Every structure is written in structure tokens, then in C-alpha cells.
Short mmCIF file of C-alpha atoms and ligand atoms in Angstrom, two decimals:
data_model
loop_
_atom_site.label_atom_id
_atom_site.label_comp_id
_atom_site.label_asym_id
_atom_site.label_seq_id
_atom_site.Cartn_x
_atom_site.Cartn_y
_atom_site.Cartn_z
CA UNK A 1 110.19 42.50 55.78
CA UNK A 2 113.08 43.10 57.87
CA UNK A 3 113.32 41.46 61.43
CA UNK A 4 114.15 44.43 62.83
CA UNK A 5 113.71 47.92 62.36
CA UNK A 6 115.44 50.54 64.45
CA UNK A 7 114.86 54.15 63.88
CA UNK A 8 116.18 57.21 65.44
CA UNK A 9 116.53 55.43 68.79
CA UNK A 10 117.26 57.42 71.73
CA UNK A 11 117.80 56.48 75.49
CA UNK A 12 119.23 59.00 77.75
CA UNK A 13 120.19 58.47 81.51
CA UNK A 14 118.58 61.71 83.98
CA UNK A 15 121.89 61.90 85.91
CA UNK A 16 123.02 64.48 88.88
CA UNK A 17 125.54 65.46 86.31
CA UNK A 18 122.83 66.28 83.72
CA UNK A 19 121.46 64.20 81.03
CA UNK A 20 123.63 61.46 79.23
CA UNK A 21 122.12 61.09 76.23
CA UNK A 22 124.03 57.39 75.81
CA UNK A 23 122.28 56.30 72.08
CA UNK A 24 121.22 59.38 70.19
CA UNK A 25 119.36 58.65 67.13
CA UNK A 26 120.41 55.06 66.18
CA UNK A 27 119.22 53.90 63.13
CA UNK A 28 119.62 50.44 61.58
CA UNK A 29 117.86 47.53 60.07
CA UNK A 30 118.10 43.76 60.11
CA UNK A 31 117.21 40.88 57.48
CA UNK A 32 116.53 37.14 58.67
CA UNK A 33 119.95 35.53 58.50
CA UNK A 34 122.58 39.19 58.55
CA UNK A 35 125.00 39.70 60.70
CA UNK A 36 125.48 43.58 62.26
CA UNK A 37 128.52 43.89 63.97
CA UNK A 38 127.79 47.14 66.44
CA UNK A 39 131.27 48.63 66.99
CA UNK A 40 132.69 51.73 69.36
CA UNK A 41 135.22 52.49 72.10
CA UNK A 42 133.89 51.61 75.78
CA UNK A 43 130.87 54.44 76.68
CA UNK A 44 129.81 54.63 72.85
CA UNK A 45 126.43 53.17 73.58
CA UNK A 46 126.55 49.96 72.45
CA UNK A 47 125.23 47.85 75.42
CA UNK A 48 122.56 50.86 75.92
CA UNK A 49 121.74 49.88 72.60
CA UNK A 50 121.28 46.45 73.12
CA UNK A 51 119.40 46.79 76.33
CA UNK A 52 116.91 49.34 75.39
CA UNK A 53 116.03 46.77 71.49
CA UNK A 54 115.14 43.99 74.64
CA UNK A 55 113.47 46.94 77.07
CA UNK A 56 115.89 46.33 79.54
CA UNK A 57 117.02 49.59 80.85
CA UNK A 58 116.98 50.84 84.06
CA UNK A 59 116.53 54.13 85.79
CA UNK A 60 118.05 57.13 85.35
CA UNK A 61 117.99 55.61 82.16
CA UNK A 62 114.92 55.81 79.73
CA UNK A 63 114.41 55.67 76.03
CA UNK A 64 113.04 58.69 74.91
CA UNK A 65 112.25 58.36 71.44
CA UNK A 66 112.39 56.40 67.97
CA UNK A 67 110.56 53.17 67.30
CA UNK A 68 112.28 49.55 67.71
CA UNK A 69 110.01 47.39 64.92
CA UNK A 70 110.57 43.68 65.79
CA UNK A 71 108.96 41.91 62.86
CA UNK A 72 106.75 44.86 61.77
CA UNK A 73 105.42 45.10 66.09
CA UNK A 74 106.51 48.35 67.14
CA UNK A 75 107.49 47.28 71.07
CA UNK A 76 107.17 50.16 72.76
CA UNK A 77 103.53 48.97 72.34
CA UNK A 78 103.88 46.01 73.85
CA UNK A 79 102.97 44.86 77.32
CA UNK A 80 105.86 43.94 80.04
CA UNK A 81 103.83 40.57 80.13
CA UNK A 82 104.52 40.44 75.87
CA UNK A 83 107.42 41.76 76.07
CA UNK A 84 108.85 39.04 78.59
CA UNK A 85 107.15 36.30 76.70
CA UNK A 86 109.33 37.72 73.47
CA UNK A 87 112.61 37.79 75.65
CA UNK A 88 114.64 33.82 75.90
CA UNK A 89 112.05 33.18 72.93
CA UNK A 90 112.05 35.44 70.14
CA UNK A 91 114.67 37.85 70.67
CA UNK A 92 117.73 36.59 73.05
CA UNK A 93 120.61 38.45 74.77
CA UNK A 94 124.23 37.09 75.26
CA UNK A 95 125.78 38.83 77.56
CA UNK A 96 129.86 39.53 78.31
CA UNK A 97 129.38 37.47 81.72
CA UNK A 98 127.69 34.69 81.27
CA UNK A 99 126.18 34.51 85.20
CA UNK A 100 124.32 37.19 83.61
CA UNK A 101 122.19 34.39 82.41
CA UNK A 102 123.08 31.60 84.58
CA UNK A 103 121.84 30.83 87.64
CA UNK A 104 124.80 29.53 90.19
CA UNK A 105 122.52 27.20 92.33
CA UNK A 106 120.68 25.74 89.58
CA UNK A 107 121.77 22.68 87.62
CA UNK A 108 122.05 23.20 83.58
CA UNK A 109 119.51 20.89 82.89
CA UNK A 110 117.25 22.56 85.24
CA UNK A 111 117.86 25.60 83.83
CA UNK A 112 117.74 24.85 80.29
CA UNK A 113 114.54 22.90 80.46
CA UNK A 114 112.89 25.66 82.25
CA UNK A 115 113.88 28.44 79.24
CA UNK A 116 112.13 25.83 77.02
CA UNK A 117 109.12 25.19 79.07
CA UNK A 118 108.55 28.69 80.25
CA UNK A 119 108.10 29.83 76.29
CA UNK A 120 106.50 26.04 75.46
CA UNK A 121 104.26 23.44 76.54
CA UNK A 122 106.19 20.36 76.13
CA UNK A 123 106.97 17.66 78.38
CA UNK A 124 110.65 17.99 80.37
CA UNK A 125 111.69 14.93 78.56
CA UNK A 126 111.00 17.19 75.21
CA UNK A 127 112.52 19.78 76.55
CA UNK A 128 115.54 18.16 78.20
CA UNK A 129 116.08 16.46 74.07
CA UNK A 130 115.65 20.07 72.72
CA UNK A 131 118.96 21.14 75.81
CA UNK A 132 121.28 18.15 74.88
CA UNK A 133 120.65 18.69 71.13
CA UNK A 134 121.32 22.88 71.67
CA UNK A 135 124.43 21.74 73.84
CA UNK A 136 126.17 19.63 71.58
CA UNK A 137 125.61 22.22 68.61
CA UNK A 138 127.61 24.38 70.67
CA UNK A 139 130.63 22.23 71.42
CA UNK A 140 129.70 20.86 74.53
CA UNK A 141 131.36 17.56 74.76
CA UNK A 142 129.20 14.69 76.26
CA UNK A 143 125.89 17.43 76.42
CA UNK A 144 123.49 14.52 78.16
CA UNK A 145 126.05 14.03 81.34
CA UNK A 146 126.97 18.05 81.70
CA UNK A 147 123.07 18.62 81.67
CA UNK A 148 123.77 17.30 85.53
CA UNK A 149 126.31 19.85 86.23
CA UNK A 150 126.08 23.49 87.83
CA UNK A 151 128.09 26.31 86.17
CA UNK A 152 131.33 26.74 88.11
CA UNK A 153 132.05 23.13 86.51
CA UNK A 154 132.46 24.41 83.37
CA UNK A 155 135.58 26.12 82.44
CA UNK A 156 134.98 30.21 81.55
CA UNK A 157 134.36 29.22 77.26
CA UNK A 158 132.40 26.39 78.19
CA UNK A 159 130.19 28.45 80.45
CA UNK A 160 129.37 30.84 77.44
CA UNK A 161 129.09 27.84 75.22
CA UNK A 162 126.25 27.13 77.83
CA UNK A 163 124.84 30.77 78.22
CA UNK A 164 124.93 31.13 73.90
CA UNK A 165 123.05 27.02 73.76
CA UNK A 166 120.37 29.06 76.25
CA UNK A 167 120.46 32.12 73.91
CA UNK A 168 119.63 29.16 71.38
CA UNK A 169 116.89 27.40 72.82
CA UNK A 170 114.15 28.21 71.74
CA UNK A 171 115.27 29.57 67.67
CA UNK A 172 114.96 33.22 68.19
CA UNK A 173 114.61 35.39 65.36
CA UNK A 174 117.16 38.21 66.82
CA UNK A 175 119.84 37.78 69.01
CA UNK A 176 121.57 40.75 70.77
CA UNK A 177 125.14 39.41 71.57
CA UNK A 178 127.60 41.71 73.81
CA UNK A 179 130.86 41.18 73.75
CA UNK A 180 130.52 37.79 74.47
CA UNK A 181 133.50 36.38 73.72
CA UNK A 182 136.05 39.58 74.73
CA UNK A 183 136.95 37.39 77.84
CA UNK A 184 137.89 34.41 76.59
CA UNK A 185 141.52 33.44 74.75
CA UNK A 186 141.76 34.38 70.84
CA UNK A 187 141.36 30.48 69.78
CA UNK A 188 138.35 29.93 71.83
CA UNK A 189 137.03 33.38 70.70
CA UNK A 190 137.33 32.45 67.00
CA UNK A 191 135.70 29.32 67.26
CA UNK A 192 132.67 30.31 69.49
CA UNK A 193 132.12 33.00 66.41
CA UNK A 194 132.62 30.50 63.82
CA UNK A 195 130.27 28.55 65.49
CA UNK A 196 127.55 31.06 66.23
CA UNK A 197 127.86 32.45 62.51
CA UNK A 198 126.84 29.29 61.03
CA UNK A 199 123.99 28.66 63.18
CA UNK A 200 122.72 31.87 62.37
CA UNK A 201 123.21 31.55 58.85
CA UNK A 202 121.59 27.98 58.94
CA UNK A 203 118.35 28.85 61.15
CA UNK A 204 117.54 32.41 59.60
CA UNK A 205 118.34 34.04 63.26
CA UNK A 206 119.51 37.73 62.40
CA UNK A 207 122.21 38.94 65.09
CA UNK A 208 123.62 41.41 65.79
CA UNK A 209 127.17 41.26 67.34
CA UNK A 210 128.60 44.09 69.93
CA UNK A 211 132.39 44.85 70.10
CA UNK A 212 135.30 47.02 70.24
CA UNK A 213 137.31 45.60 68.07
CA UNK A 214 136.84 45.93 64.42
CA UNK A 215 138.79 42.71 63.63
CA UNK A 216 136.04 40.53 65.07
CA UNK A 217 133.75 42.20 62.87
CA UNK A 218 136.03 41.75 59.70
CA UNK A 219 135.36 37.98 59.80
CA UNK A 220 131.85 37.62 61.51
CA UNK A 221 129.23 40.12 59.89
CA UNK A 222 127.72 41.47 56.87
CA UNK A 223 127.13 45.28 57.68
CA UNK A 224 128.81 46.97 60.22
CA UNK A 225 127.86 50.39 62.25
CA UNK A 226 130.61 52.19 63.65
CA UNK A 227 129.54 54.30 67.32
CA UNK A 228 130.86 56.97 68.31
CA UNK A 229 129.91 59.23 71.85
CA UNK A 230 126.13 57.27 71.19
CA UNK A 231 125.51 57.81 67.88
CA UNK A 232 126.26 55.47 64.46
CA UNK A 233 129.26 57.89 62.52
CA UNK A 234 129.78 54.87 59.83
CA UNK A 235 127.95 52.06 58.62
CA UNK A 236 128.04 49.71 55.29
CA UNK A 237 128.78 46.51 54.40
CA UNK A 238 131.76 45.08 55.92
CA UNK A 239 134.34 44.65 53.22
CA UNK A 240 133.58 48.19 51.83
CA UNK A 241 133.30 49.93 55.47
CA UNK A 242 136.83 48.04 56.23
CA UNK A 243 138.75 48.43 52.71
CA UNK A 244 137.60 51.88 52.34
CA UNK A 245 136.50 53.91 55.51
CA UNK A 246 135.26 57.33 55.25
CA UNK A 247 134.78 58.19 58.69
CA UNK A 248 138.45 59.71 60.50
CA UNK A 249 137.38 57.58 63.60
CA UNK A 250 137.10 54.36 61.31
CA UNK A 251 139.95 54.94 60.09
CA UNK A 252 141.57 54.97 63.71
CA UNK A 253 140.30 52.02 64.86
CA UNK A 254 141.23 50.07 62.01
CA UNK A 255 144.68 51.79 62.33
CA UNK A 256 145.71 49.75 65.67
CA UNK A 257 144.51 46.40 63.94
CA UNK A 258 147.71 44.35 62.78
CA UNK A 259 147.59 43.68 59.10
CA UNK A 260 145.31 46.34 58.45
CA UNK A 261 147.20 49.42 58.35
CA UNK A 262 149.55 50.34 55.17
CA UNK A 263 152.40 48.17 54.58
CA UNK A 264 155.31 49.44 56.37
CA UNK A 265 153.07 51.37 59.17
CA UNK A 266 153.25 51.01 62.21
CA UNK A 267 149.97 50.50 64.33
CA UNK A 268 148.30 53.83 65.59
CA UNK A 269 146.09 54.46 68.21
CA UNK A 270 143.62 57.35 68.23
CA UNK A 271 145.06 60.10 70.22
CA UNK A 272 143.08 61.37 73.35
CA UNK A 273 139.78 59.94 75.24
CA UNK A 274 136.69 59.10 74.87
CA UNK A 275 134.06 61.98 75.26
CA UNK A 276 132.76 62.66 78.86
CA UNK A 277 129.07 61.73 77.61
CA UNK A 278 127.70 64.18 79.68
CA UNK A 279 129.82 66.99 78.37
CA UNK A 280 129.70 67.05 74.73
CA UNK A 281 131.12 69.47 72.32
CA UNK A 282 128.71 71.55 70.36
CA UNK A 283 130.14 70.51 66.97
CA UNK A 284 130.91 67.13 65.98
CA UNK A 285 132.26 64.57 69.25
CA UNK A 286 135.11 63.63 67.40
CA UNK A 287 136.68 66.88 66.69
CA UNK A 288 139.21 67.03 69.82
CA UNK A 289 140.45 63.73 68.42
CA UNK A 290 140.33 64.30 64.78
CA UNK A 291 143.02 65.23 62.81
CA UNK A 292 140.71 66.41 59.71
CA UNK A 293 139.14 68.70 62.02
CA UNK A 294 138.06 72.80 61.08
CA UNK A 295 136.14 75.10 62.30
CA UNK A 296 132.66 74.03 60.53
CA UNK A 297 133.23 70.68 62.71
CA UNK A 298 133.82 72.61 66.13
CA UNK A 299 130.61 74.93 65.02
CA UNK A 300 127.73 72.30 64.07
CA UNK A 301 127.61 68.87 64.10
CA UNK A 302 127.39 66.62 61.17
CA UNK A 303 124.27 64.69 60.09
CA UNK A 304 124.21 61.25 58.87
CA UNK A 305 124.28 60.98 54.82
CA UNK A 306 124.34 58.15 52.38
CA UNK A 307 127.59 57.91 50.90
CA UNK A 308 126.48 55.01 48.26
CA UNK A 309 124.52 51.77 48.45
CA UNK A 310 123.90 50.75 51.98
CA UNK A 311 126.92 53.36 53.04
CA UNK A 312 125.87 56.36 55.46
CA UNK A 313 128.48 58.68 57.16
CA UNK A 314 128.55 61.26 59.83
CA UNK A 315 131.41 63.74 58.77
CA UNK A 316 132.01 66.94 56.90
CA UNK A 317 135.18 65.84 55.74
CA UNK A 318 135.21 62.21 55.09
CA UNK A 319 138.86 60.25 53.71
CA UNK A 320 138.09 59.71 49.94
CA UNK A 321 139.06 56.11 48.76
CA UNK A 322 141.86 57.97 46.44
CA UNK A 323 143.88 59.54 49.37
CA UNK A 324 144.88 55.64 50.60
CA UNK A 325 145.98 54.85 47.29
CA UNK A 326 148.11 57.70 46.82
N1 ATP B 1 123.28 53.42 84.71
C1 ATP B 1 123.80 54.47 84.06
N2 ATP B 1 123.75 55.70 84.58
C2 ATP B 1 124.27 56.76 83.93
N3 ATP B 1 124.84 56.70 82.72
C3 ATP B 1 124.93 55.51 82.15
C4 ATP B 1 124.42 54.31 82.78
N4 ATP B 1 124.66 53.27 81.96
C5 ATP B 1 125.28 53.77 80.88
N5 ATP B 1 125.43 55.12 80.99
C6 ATP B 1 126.04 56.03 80.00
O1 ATP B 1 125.82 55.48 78.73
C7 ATP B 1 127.02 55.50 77.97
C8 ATP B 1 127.03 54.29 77.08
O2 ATP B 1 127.16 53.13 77.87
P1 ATP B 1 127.27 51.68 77.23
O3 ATP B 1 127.29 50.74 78.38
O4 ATP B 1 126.24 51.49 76.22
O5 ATP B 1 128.68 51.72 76.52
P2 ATP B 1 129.39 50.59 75.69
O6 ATP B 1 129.61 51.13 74.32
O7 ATP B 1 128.62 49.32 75.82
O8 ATP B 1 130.79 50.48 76.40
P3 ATP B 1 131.65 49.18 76.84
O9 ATP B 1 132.48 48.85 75.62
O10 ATP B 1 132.50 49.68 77.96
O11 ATP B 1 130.72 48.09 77.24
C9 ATP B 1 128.15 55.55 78.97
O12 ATP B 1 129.19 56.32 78.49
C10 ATP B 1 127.54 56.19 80.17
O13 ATP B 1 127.82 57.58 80.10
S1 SF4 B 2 133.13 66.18 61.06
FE1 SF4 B 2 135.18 67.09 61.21
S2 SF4 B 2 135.86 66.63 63.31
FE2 SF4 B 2 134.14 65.29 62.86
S3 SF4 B 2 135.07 63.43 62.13
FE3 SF4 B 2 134.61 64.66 60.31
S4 SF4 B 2 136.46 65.85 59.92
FE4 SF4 B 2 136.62 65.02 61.97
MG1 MG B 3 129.01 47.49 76.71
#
């Protein structure tokens, strides 16, 4: 059984400037252990994603429709009071900032020992073990002394080091992760993913990873799922998505990656904006960008097909894997 289940997911936000429909019939599954790296320019609906998998959203915003299945519990069923006791336990959020989860006035080892003990009885000496152990598996250096400290001591990487050992705590079975390393320099980036790969590997925890950039994806997850304007345009496996993409978009992002782009390229950037979400086109959202683009695009908008195993694409004119070779 998968860990989780998402099916035609939709969350819109009931703005003054109409209705944003910000994920739009997401779709996407999760074994114990895979990585999904969740990919898109800013706006695509990635964090809206995120949120609404750990009921988080907020008005205007509201989701709408689809089921999330978190180990075969549909939880739009659930309770606020189940659905909290799932949240820091079972399913975790990282977020970009990490005083999203920290509190400033609190000491870590208050903190920490409270995510524990709010989820579990066990004694704070149990709990503060089960902190130190988390921190140190994380990089922390000397975990047992930094468990006294609040979190301006801790540089901006150690911070998320802390925020990702809370994440940690208590051996979720998902955890949502977004963007949480976009801040911090390319070395300390590479290691915190390193580091968070192989503890989900080792512990089962399925997780799925939220970023712009494609090159953090290339090294970090199993499947990816492209987003564009709130809805998934590409997904497969990672190697196959990357070596071979079929969606124009892909294709554009992987364009301004160094190293990715034919040899003797130079680096491209997709030309134009992201959509106003609130302002669609009628056809497909990518067609003022695309450079594949006809009239059928501008007139309907594509639906999702499989393209092969584990492949699905949103296009009516997708790049065949013959046209790169040529
Ligand atoms: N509180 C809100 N009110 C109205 N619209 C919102 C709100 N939050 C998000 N949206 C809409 O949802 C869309 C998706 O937002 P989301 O935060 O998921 O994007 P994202 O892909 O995470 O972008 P980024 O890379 O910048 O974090 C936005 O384009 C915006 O139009
Ligand atoms: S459907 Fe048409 S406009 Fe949209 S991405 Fe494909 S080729 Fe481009
Ligand atoms: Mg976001």
C-alpha cells in the first residue's frame, strides 16, 4: 500500500480578483522509502500543495476536491483533533524558514522534548535521549550542550539542521519538505540533502521534496512531477523525466541548468512570465511561452496521459526522444 495517495487534488483561493484555482487536479502517489521531488516556477502551486496534504490552508483558500489517502485514511475525514495528533508525528513539514517551526523564546531542548512528549508518553529524560540522538544524526556538533541553546545561536544551516532533527523526531512516515535548503550556500545545501536522503532511505520515511530547481531533484529523488500554473504537466522517474523530457516547459527548465543542456549550448531561460493564476488562458497555460505552440493548444487544454511506465504528460505536442539526438 502506498503511504500516500493523492488524487485529483484541488485547492482554490476565493479572491476579490476571482478564484485562483492554485493546485488543480494533482495527482501522485508515494511508497515507504521514495523520494518525489515537486518542481515549478514560483506561483505553480507547490507550497499550496504541501499545505493542503497537512490541512494547513487558510482562507480565501480551501480545497475543493480530490482525496489525500495517508496510509489508506482518507483525511478529509479526519478530525482537527486527529489530524493535529498526525502533524510533528506521522506526517512532518520542513519549511523554507525554519522560525516557521521554531519557537525564538524557547530553548531547543525545550522544544524538542515537547514535539516528543506531545505525540508520546515518555519521561523528558526519554525524550531529551530521543533530541540529542535526532541532533547529532543531523550534523549537530556536540547535540547534548546545543540542547541548552535558543535558535538565533545557531548559524542559518544549523538552524534547519535543528528545524529538519524536529521534522525527525518522532519517525514520520511522510515528510513534506519546502524548499528547505534554497537559502542556504550550495555546500551546505548538498550536504543537508545528502543527509536527509539517507535517513529517509534508512527509516522507510517517504518524502517528498519541493523546489525550483530541477538540479536538486537530479541527485535527491526517485520520481519527479513537474508544475506548471497548479497543475502536474510532467512526471516519471527521475533519470528518464531528466534525460528525456517530453514536456516543452521541462525542457526549459532543464535548459538554464549548467551541464545539462547540449554540448556547445548556451544556457536558456524560458521566455516570458509566469501565468497571472487568476487569469488563465483557455487552452493550455503554457502556450504564450511555448515555442511548440498551435492553435489546438490556444483552443483546449491538454489532459494528462501516460506516456510509458510511470511517465504521464500534459501536452499535445510533446519533444520525442529522437529530435535531441538529431
Ligand atoms: N493566501 C493566498 N491568497 C490568494 N492566492 C494565493 C494565496 N496563497 C497562494 N495563492 C495562489 O496560489 C498560487 C500558488 O502558490 P504557491 O505558494 O503554492 O506557489 P509555489 O509554487 O510554492 O511558489 P514559490 O516557489 O514562490 O514558493 C499562487 O500563484 C497564488 O496565486
Ligand atoms: S500543449 Fe501546446 S502550448 Fe502546451 S506545452 Fe504542449 S505544445 Fe506547448
Ligand atoms: Mg512555495
Amino acid at each position: 500500500m502506498s503511504v500516500l495517495d493523492v488524487r485529483d487534488l484541488q485547492t482554490h483561493f476565493f479572491t476579490d480578483a476571482g478564484v485562483v484555482k492554485a493546485v488543480d487536479g494533482v495527482s501522485f502517489s508515494l511508497d515507504a522509502g521514495e523520494v518525489l521531488g515537486l518542481v515549478g516556477e514560483s506561483g505553480s502551486g507547490k507550497s499550496v500543495t504541501g499545505f493542503s496534504i497537512l490541512r494547513l490552508v487558510d482562507a480565501p483558500g480551501r480545497v475543493v476536491g480530490g482525496q489525500i489517502n495517508f496510509k489508506g485514511q482518507d483525511l478529509a475525514t479526519l478530525s482537527n483533533r486527529e489530524m493535529r495528533s498526525l502533524r510533528g508525528n506521522r506526517i512532518a513539514m520542513i519549511f523554507q524558514d525554519p522560525m516557521m517551526t521554531l519557537n525564538p523564546v524557547l530553548r531547543i531542548e525545550t522544544q524538542m522534548v515537547e514535539a516528543v512528549r506531545a505525540h508520546h508518553r515518555v519521561s523528558h529524560a526519554a525524550a531529551k535521549d530521543r533530541a540529542i540522538r535526532v541532533l547529532a544524526r543531523v550534523g549537530i556538533p556536540s547535540p547534548a550542550d546545543r540542547l541548552a541553546a535558543y535558535p538565533h545561536q545557531f548559524s542559518g544551516g544549523m538552524r534547519q539542521r535543528v528545524a529538519i532533527a524536529i521534522a525527525l523526531l518522532n519517525g514520520p512516515d511522510l515528510i513534506v519538505a519546502d524548499e528547505p535548503t534554497t537559502a542556504l550556500d550550495v555546500t551546505i545545501q548538498s550536504q543537508i540533502l545528502a543527509e536527509v536522503q539517507e535517513l529517509a532511505r534508512e527509516t522507510g520515511t517517504a518524502l517528498i521534496w519541493i523546489t525550483h530547481d530541477l538540479a536538486v531533484v537530479a541527485g535527491l529523488a526517485d520520481k519527479v512531477s513537474v508544475m506548471y500554473a497548479g497543475r502536474i504537466v510532467e512526471s516519471g522517474p527521475t533519470d528518464d523525466v531528466l534525460t528525456a523530457p517530453g514536456h516543452p516547459y521541462t525542457e526549459g527548465l532543464l535548459g538554464s541548468i549548467p551541464g545539462h543542456g547540449r554540448r556547445g549550448e548556451r544556457l536558456t531561460q524560458i521566455p516570458g512570465m509566469a501565468p497571472n493564476m487568476a487569469r488563465l488562458p483557455v487552452g493550455c497555460a503554457f502556450a504564450p511561452r511555448c515555442h511548440r505552440v498551435d492553435e489546438t493548444c490556444r483552443a483546449k487544454a491538454p489532459a494528462i496521459t501516460d506516456i510509458g511506465p510511470k511517465r504521464g504528460l500534459r501536452c499535445f505536442h510533446p519533444i520525442v526522444e529522437t529530435e535531441g539526438a538529431a
